[in-house]
Coordinates of C-alpha atoms in Angstrom, one line a residue:
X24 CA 89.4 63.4 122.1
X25 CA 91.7 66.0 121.0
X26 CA 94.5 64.2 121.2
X27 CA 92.6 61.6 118.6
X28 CA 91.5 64.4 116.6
X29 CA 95.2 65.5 116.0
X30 CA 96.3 62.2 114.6
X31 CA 93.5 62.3 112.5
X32 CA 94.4 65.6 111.0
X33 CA 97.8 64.9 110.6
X34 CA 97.7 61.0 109.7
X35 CA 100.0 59.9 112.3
X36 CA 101.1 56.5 112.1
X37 CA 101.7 55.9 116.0
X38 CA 102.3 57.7 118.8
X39 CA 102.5 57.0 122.9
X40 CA 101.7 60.5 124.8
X41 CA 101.5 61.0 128.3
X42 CA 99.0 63.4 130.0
X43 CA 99.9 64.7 133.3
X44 CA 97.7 67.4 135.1
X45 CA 99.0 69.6 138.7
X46 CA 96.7 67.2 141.0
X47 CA 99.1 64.2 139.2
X48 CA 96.4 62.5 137.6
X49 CA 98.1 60.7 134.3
X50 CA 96.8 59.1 131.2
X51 CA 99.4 57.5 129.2
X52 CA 97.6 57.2 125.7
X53 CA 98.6 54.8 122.2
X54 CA 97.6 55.4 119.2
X55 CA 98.3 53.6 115.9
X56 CA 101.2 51.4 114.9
X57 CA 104.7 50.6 116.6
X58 CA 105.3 48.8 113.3
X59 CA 102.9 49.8 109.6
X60 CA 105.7 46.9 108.1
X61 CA 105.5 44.1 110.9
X62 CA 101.3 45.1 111.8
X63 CA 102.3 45.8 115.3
X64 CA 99.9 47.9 117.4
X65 CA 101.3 50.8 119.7
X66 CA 101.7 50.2 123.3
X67 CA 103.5 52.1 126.3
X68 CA 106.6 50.4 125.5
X69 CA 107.1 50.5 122.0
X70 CA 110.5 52.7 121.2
X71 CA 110.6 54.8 118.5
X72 CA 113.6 57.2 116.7
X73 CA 113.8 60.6 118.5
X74 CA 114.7 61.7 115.3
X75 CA 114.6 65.6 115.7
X76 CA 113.8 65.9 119.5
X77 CA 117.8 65.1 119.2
X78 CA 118.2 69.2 118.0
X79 CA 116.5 70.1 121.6
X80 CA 119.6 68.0 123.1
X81 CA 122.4 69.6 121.2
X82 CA 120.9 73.3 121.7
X83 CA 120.9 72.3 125.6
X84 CA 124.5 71.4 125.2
X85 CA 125.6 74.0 123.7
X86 CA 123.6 76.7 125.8
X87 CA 125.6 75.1 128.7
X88 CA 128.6 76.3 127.7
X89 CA 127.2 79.6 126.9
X90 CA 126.1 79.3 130.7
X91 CA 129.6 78.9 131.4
X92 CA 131.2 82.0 129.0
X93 CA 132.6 79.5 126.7
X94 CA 130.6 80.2 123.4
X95 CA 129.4 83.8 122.0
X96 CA 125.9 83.2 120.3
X97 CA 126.2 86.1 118.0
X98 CA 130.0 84.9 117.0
X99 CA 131.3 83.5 113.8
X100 CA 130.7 80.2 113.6
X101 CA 134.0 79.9 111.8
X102 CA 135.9 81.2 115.0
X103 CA 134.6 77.9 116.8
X104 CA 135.4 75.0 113.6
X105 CA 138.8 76.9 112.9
X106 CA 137.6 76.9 109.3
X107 CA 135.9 79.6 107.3
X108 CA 131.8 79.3 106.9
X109 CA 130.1 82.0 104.8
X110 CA 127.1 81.1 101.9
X111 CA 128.7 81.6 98.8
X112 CA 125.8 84.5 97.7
X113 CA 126.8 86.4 100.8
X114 CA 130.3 85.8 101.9
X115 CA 130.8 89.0 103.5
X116 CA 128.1 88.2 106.0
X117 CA 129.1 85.8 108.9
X118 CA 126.9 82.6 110.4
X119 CA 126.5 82.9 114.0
X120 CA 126.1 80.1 116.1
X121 CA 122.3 81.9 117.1
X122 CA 121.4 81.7 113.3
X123 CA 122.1 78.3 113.2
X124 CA 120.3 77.3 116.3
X125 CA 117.3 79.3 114.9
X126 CA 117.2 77.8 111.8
X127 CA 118.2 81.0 110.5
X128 CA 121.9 80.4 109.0
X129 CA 121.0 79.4 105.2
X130 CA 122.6 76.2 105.5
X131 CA 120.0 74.2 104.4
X132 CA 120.0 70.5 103.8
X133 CA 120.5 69.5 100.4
X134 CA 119.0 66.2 99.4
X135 CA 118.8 65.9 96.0
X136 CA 122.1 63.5 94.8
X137 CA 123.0 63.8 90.6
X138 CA 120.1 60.9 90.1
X139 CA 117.5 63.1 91.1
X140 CA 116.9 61.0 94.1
X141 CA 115.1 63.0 97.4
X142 CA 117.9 61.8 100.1
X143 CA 117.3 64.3 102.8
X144 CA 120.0 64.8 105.1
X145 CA 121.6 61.6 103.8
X146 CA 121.8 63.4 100.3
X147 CA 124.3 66.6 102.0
X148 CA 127.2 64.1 100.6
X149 CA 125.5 61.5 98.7
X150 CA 128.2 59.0 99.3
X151 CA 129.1 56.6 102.2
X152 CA 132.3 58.3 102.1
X153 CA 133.8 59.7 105.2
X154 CA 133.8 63.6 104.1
X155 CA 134.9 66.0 106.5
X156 CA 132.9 69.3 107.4
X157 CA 135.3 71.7 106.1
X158 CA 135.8 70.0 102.6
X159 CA 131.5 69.9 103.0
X160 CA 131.1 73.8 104.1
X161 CA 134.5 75.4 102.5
X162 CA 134.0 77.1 98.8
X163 CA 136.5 75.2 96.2
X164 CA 136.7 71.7 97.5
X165 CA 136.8 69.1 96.3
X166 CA 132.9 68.2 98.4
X167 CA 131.9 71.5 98.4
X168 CA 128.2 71.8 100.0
X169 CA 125.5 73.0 97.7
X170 CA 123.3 73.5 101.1
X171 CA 122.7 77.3 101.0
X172 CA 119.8 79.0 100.7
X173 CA 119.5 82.1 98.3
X174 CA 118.4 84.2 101.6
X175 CA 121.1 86.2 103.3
X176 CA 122.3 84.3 106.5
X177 CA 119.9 85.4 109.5
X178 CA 117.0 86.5 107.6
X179 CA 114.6 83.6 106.8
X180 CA 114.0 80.4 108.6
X181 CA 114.7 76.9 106.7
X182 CA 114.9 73.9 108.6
X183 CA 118.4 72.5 108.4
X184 CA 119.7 69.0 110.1
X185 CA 123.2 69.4 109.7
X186 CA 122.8 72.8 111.3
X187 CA 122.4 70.9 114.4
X188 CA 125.2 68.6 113.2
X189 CA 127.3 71.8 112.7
X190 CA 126.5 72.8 116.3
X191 CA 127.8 69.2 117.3
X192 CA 130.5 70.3 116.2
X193 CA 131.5 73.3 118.2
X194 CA 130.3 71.5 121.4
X195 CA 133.6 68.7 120.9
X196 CA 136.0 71.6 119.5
X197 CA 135.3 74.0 122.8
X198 CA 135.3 70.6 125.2
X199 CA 137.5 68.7 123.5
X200 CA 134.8 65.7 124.1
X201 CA 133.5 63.5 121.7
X202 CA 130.0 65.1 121.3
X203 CA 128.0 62.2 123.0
X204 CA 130.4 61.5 126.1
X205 CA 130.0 65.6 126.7
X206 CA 126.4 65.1 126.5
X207 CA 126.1 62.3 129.0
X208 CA 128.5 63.9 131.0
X209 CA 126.7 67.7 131.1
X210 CA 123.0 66.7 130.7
X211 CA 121.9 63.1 130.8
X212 CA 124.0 62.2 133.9
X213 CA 122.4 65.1 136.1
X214 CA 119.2 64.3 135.1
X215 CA 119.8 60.1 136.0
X216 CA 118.6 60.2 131.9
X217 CA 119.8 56.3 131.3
X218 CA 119.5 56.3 127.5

């Protein structure tokens, strides 16, 4: 019943949850649409996007190799790319690797392209060009980022998806893995995680 009064509130289009208690009793619940384009109900097995239940992955990764002495939280970001980050309204202040797993950095995700379009995360670039992270991050290129809040890095929380992309990132510099092969290797593979 609360479960059902949630989706209401929040005008969910579909969701599967399941409900397990200590005495391992489980309900596996459906609500809504697999599918609003296609009319398809949801079921147990319908597969949807993790979307950003992908940032909870890349934090994991990267708290591994903080497990293992390999990343400072509170460091420089920049240390980690090999390029320098700073918000052009504060570039005496550093980004720390915390701030941006906090949602704290002032990298925010700037998704409005020169049409006035609403592109989200697609929008950071808004081209299908390949653009490399520096040229998006670095003051005076040539794709320079316009992705920073007016709030001093560490001091407000905006949620950002290419912070998580950021922290990508640093996980294939410090391995010298590609980002998903690390995470197989370090998370998925030791809990038999298939896909």
């Amino acid at each position: 019943k609360e479960y059902n009064e949630f989706i209401n509130q929040f005008e969910m289009v579909g969701s599967n949850v399941l409900f397990l208690r200590n005495d391992g009793y489980v309900e596996t619940v459906s609500t809504g649409y697999a599918s609003l384009e296609n009319n398809i109900l949801s079921h147990p097995n319908s597969i949807y996007r993790i979307a950003s239940i992908s940032k909870v992955i890349v934090a994991v990764g990267l708290l591994k190799l903080y497990q293992k002495g390999l990343v400072d939280l509170d460091e420089d970001v920049s240390k980690y790319l090999g390029f320098k980050v700073r918000n052009p309204k504060y570039e005496e202040q550093k980004i720390t690797l915390r701030m941006i797993l906090t949602q704290t950095s002032s990298i925010i995700d700037d998704g409005i392209c020169d049409n006035g379009i609403y592109k989200g995360y697609d929008g950071s670039n808004c081209t299908d060009d390949f653009i490399k992270l520096e040229e998006l991050l670095t003051k005076g290129s040539n794709h320079f980022y316009k992705g920073y809040s007016d709030h001093a890095p560490g001091s407000e929380f905006i949620y950002s998806n290419l912070g998580c992309g950021i922290l990508a990132c640093v996980c294939e510099k410090i391995t010298n893995k590609y980002f998903p092969d690390y995470i197989i290797e370090c998370l998925l593979n030791p809990l038999d995680i298939k896909s």
